[in-house]
XYZ file of C-alpha atoms in Angstrom:
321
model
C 95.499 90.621 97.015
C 97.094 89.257 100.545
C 100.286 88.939 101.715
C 101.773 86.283 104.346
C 98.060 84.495 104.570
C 94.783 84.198 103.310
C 91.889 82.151 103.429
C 94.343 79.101 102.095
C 96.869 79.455 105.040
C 96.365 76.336 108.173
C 97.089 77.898 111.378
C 97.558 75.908 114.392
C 97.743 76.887 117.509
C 100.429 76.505 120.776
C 99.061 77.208 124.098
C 95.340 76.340 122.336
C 93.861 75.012 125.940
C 94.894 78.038 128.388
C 92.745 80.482 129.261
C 93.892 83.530 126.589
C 94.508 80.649 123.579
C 91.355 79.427 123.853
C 89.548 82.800 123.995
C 91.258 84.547 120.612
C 91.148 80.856 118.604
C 87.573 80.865 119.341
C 86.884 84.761 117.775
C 89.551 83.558 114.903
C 87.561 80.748 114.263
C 84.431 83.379 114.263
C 86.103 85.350 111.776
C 85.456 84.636 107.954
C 87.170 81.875 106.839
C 88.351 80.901 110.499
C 86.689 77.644 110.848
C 88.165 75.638 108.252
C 91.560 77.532 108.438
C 91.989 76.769 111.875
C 92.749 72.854 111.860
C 94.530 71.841 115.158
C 95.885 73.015 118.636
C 99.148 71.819 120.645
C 99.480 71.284 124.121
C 101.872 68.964 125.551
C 100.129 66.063 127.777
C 96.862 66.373 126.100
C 97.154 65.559 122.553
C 94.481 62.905 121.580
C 91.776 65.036 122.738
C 89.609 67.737 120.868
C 89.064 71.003 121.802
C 87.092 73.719 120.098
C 86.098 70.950 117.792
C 89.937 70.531 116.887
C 92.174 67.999 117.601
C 94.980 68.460 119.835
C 98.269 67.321 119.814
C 101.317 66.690 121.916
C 103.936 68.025 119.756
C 104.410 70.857 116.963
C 105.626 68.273 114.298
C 102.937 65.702 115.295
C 100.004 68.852 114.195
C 101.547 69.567 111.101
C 101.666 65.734 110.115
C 98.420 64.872 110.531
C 96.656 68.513 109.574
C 98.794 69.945 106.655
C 99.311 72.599 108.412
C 101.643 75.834 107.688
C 101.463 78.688 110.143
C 101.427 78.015 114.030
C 100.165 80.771 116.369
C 101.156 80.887 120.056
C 99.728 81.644 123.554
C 102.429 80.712 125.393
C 103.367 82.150 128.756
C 106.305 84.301 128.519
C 109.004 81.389 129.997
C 108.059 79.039 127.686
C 107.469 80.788 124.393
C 110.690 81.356 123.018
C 111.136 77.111 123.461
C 107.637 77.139 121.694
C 109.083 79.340 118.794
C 112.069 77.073 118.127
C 109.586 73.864 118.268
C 107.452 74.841 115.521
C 110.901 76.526 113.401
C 112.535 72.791 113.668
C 109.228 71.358 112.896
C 109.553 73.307 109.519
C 106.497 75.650 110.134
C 106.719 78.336 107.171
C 105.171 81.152 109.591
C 105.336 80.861 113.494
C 103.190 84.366 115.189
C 104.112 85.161 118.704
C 101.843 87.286 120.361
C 103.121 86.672 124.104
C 104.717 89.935 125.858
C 107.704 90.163 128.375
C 109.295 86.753 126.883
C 113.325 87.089 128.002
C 115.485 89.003 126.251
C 118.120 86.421 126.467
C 115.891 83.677 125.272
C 115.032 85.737 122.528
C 118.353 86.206 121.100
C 119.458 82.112 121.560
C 115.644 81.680 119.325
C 116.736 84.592 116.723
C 120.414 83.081 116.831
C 118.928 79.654 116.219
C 116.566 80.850 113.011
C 119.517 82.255 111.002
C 119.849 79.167 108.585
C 115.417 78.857 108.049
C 113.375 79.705 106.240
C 110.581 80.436 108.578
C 109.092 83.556 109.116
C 108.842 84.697 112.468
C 105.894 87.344 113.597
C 106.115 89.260 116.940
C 106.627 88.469 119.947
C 104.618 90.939 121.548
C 102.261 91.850 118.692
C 98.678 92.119 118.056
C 99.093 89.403 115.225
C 98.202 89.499 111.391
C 94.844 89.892 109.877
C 93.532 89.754 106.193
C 90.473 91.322 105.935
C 87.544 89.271 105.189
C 89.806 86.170 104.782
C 91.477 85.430 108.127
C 92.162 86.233 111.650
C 95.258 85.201 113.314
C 96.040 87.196 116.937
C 94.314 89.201 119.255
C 93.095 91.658 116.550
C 89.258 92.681 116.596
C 88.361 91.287 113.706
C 84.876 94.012 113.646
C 86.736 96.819 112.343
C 88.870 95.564 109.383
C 86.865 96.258 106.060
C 87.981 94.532 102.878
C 90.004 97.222 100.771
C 93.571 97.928 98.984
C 95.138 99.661 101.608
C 97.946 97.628 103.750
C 99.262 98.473 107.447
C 102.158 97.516 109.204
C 102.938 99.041 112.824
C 104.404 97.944 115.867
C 101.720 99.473 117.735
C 98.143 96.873 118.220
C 95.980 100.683 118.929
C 97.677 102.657 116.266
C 96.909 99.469 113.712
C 93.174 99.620 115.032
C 92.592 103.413 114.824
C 94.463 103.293 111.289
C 92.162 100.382 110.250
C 89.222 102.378 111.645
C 89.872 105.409 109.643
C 90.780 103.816 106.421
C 86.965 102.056 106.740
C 85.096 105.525 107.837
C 86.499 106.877 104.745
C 85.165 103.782 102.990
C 88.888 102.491 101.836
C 89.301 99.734 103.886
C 92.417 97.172 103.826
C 93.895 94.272 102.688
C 96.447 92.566 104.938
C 97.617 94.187 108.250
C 100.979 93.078 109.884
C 101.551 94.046 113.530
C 105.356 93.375 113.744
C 105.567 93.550 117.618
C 107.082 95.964 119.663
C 110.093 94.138 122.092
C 113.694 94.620 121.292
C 114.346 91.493 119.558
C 111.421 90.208 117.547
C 111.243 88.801 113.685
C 110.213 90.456 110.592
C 110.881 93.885 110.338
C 108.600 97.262 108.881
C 111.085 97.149 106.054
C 110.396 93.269 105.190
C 106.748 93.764 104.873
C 107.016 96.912 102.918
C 109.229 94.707 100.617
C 106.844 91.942 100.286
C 103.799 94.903 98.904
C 106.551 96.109 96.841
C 106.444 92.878 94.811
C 103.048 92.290 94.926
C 101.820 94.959 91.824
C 98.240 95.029 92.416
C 98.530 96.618 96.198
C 98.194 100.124 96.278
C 99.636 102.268 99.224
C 100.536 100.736 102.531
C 100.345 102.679 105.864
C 102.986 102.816 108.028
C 103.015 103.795 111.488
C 104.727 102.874 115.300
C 107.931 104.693 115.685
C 110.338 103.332 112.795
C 112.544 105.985 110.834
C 114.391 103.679 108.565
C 110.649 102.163 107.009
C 109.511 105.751 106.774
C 112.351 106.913 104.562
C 111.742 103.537 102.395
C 108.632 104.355 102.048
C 109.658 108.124 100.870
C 111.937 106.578 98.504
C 109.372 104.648 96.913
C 107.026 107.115 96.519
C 106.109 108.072 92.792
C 108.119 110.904 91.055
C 106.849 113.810 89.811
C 108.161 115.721 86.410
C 111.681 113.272 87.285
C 112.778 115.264 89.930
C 113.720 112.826 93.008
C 114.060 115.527 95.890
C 111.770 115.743 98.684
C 109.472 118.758 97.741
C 108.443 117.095 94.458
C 107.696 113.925 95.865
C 105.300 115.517 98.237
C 103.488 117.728 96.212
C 103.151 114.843 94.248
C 101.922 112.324 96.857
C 99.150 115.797 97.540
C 98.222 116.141 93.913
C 97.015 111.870 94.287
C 95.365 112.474 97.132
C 97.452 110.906 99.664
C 98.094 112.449 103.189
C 101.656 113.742 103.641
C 103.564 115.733 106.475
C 106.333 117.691 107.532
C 109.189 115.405 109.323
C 109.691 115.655 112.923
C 113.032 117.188 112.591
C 112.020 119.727 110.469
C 108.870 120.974 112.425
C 110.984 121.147 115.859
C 114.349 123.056 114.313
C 111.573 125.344 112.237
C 109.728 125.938 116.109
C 113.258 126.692 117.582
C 114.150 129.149 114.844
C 116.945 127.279 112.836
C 115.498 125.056 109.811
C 118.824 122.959 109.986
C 118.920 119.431 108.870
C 118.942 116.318 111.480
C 118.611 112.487 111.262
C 115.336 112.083 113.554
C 113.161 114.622 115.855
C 115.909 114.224 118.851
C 119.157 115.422 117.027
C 116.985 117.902 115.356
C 116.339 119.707 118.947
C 119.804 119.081 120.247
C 121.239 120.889 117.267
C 118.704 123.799 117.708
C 119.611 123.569 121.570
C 123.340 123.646 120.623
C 123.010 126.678 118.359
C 121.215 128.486 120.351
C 123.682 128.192 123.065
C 125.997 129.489 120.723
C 126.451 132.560 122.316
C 126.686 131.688 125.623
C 129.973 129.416 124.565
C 131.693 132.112 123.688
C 131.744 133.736 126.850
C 132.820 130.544 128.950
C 135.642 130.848 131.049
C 139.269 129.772 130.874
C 139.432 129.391 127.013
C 141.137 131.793 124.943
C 139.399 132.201 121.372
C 135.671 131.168 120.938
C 134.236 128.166 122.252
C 131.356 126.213 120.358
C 129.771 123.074 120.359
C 129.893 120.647 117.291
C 127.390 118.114 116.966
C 128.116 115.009 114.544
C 125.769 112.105 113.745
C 127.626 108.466 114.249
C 124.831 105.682 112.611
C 125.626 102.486 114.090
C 124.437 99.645 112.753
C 123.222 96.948 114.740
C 122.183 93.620 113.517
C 119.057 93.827 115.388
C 118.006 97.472 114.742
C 119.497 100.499 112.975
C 120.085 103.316 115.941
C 121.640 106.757 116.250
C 124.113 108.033 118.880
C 124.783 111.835 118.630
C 128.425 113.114 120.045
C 129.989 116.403 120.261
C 132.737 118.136 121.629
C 134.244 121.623 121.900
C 136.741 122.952 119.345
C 138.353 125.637 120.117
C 139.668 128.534 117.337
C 141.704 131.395 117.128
């Protein structure tokens, strides 16, 4: 069972005429289903003409009148996609995938600032694109080496969501719908949004997650199924073993266990300042013009951001009696 499309979704696409659009609509349309999901391309100046054997169009709201459609896909070069984005979010577009890199920060955050009050759901930019295997092909993903199977992926990374894929089908699992979420600072849905969406959908079974995001990785902990009742780490993973699913050590707690002081951190890099800052312990002591003992105290702020949950670590010397 999909998520986010399937072989019912109508994908247009902006930027269809340029060189890259042209090339990835023509292995989407390749791919399964492509040819009669694909329905229509946009490029302003040309509309009336067909391309691809599609019809293209001058505007965003223009291709969704005349082709039903619902998701728009864009090849837009990085100055003019974030103006792309907010023509097919006014045009009502329930989905709107970005996959052009290096777009403006600052014209990112005006888009994102303008999106707050819709409804549409806004892929990327700067991601490999969304795939449902078997079904439909929307981005830059090689559609060869997704197998249809129950296992989701999200990532941020295009490579780690290809080797992932590629693993899951040599072990003759395969998956259902992959999400590459992008990787630039300000982008649309979120690791945590997609993991949501399998939540509600009962019939998925496990989804992979992968490409540098802490806060989706201790969701996905959380989730996890509970062995005997007991809701602490140890059980879950034993427990996760016992079902066959592959599990690991955190960062944190393989780098403080390699420095010689299993303490607790938030991520890998507070883990190894802590171990640097208590193994440095001794040397505080002996530091010059303080009277007592000298020693550094390292405390976790979270700040949250609306864009992205991030960690700044402070400390400071105390000095005691």
């Amino acid at each position: 069972m999909s998520i986010l499309i399937n072989k019912n979704s109508r994908v247009i696409v902006q930027g269809i005429t340029g060189k890259t659009g042209a090339f990835h609509t023509e292995m989407s349309q390749a791919y399964a289903f492509g040819k009669q999901c694909y329905v229509g391309g946009v490029t302003p100046k040309k509309g009336g003409t067909t391309f691809l054997d599609m019809p293209v169009f001058n505007t965003v709201s223009e291709a969704k009148a005349q082709t039903g459609a619902n998701v728009s896909v864009i090849y837009v070069p990085p100055p003019y996609a974030a103006a792309a984005i907010d023509e097919a979010v006014e045009a009502g577009m329930e989905m709107v995938i970005c996959i052009t890199e290096g777009i403006p920060v600052r014209d990112m955050i005006r888009t994102r600032y303008k999106m707050q009050d819709k409804s549409t759901i806004l892929i990327g930019p700067n991601c490999p694109g969304i795939i449902t295997s078997d079904e439909l092909k929307i981005g830059i993903m090689p559609g060869h080496i997704f197998k249809k199977g129950p296992i989701g992926v999200v990532s941020k990374s295009g490579t780690l969501t290809y080797e992932a894929a590629g693993q899951l089908n040599a072990l003759g699992i395969g998956t259902s719908t992959v999400v590459g979420v992008g990787g630039d600072p300000v982008n649309g849905l979120k690791h945590i949004d997609v993991l949501k969406m399998r939540r509600q959908r009962r019939r998925k079974r496990s989804p992979v997650g992968q490409g540098q995001h802490e806060e989706a990785g201790h969701r996905l902990h959380r989730w996890c199924h509970r062995a005997s009742g007991q809701a602490h780490g140890p059980c879950r993973r034993d427990h996760l073993r016992r079902q066959g699913h592959g599990t690991g050590k955190t960062v944190r707690d393989g780098i403080l266990r390699h420095q010689g002081y299993p303490q607790p951190g938030r991520n890998g890099r507070h883990a190894q300042v802590r171990a640097e800052v208590i193994r440095s312990k001794d040397q505080a002591k002996s530091l010059s013009g303080l009277s007592g003992q000298a020693f550094f105290i390292p405390v976790c702020l979270p700040i949250a951001t609306r864009q992205r949950r991030r960690h700044s670590l402070w400390w400071q010397p105390k000095i005691t009696d």
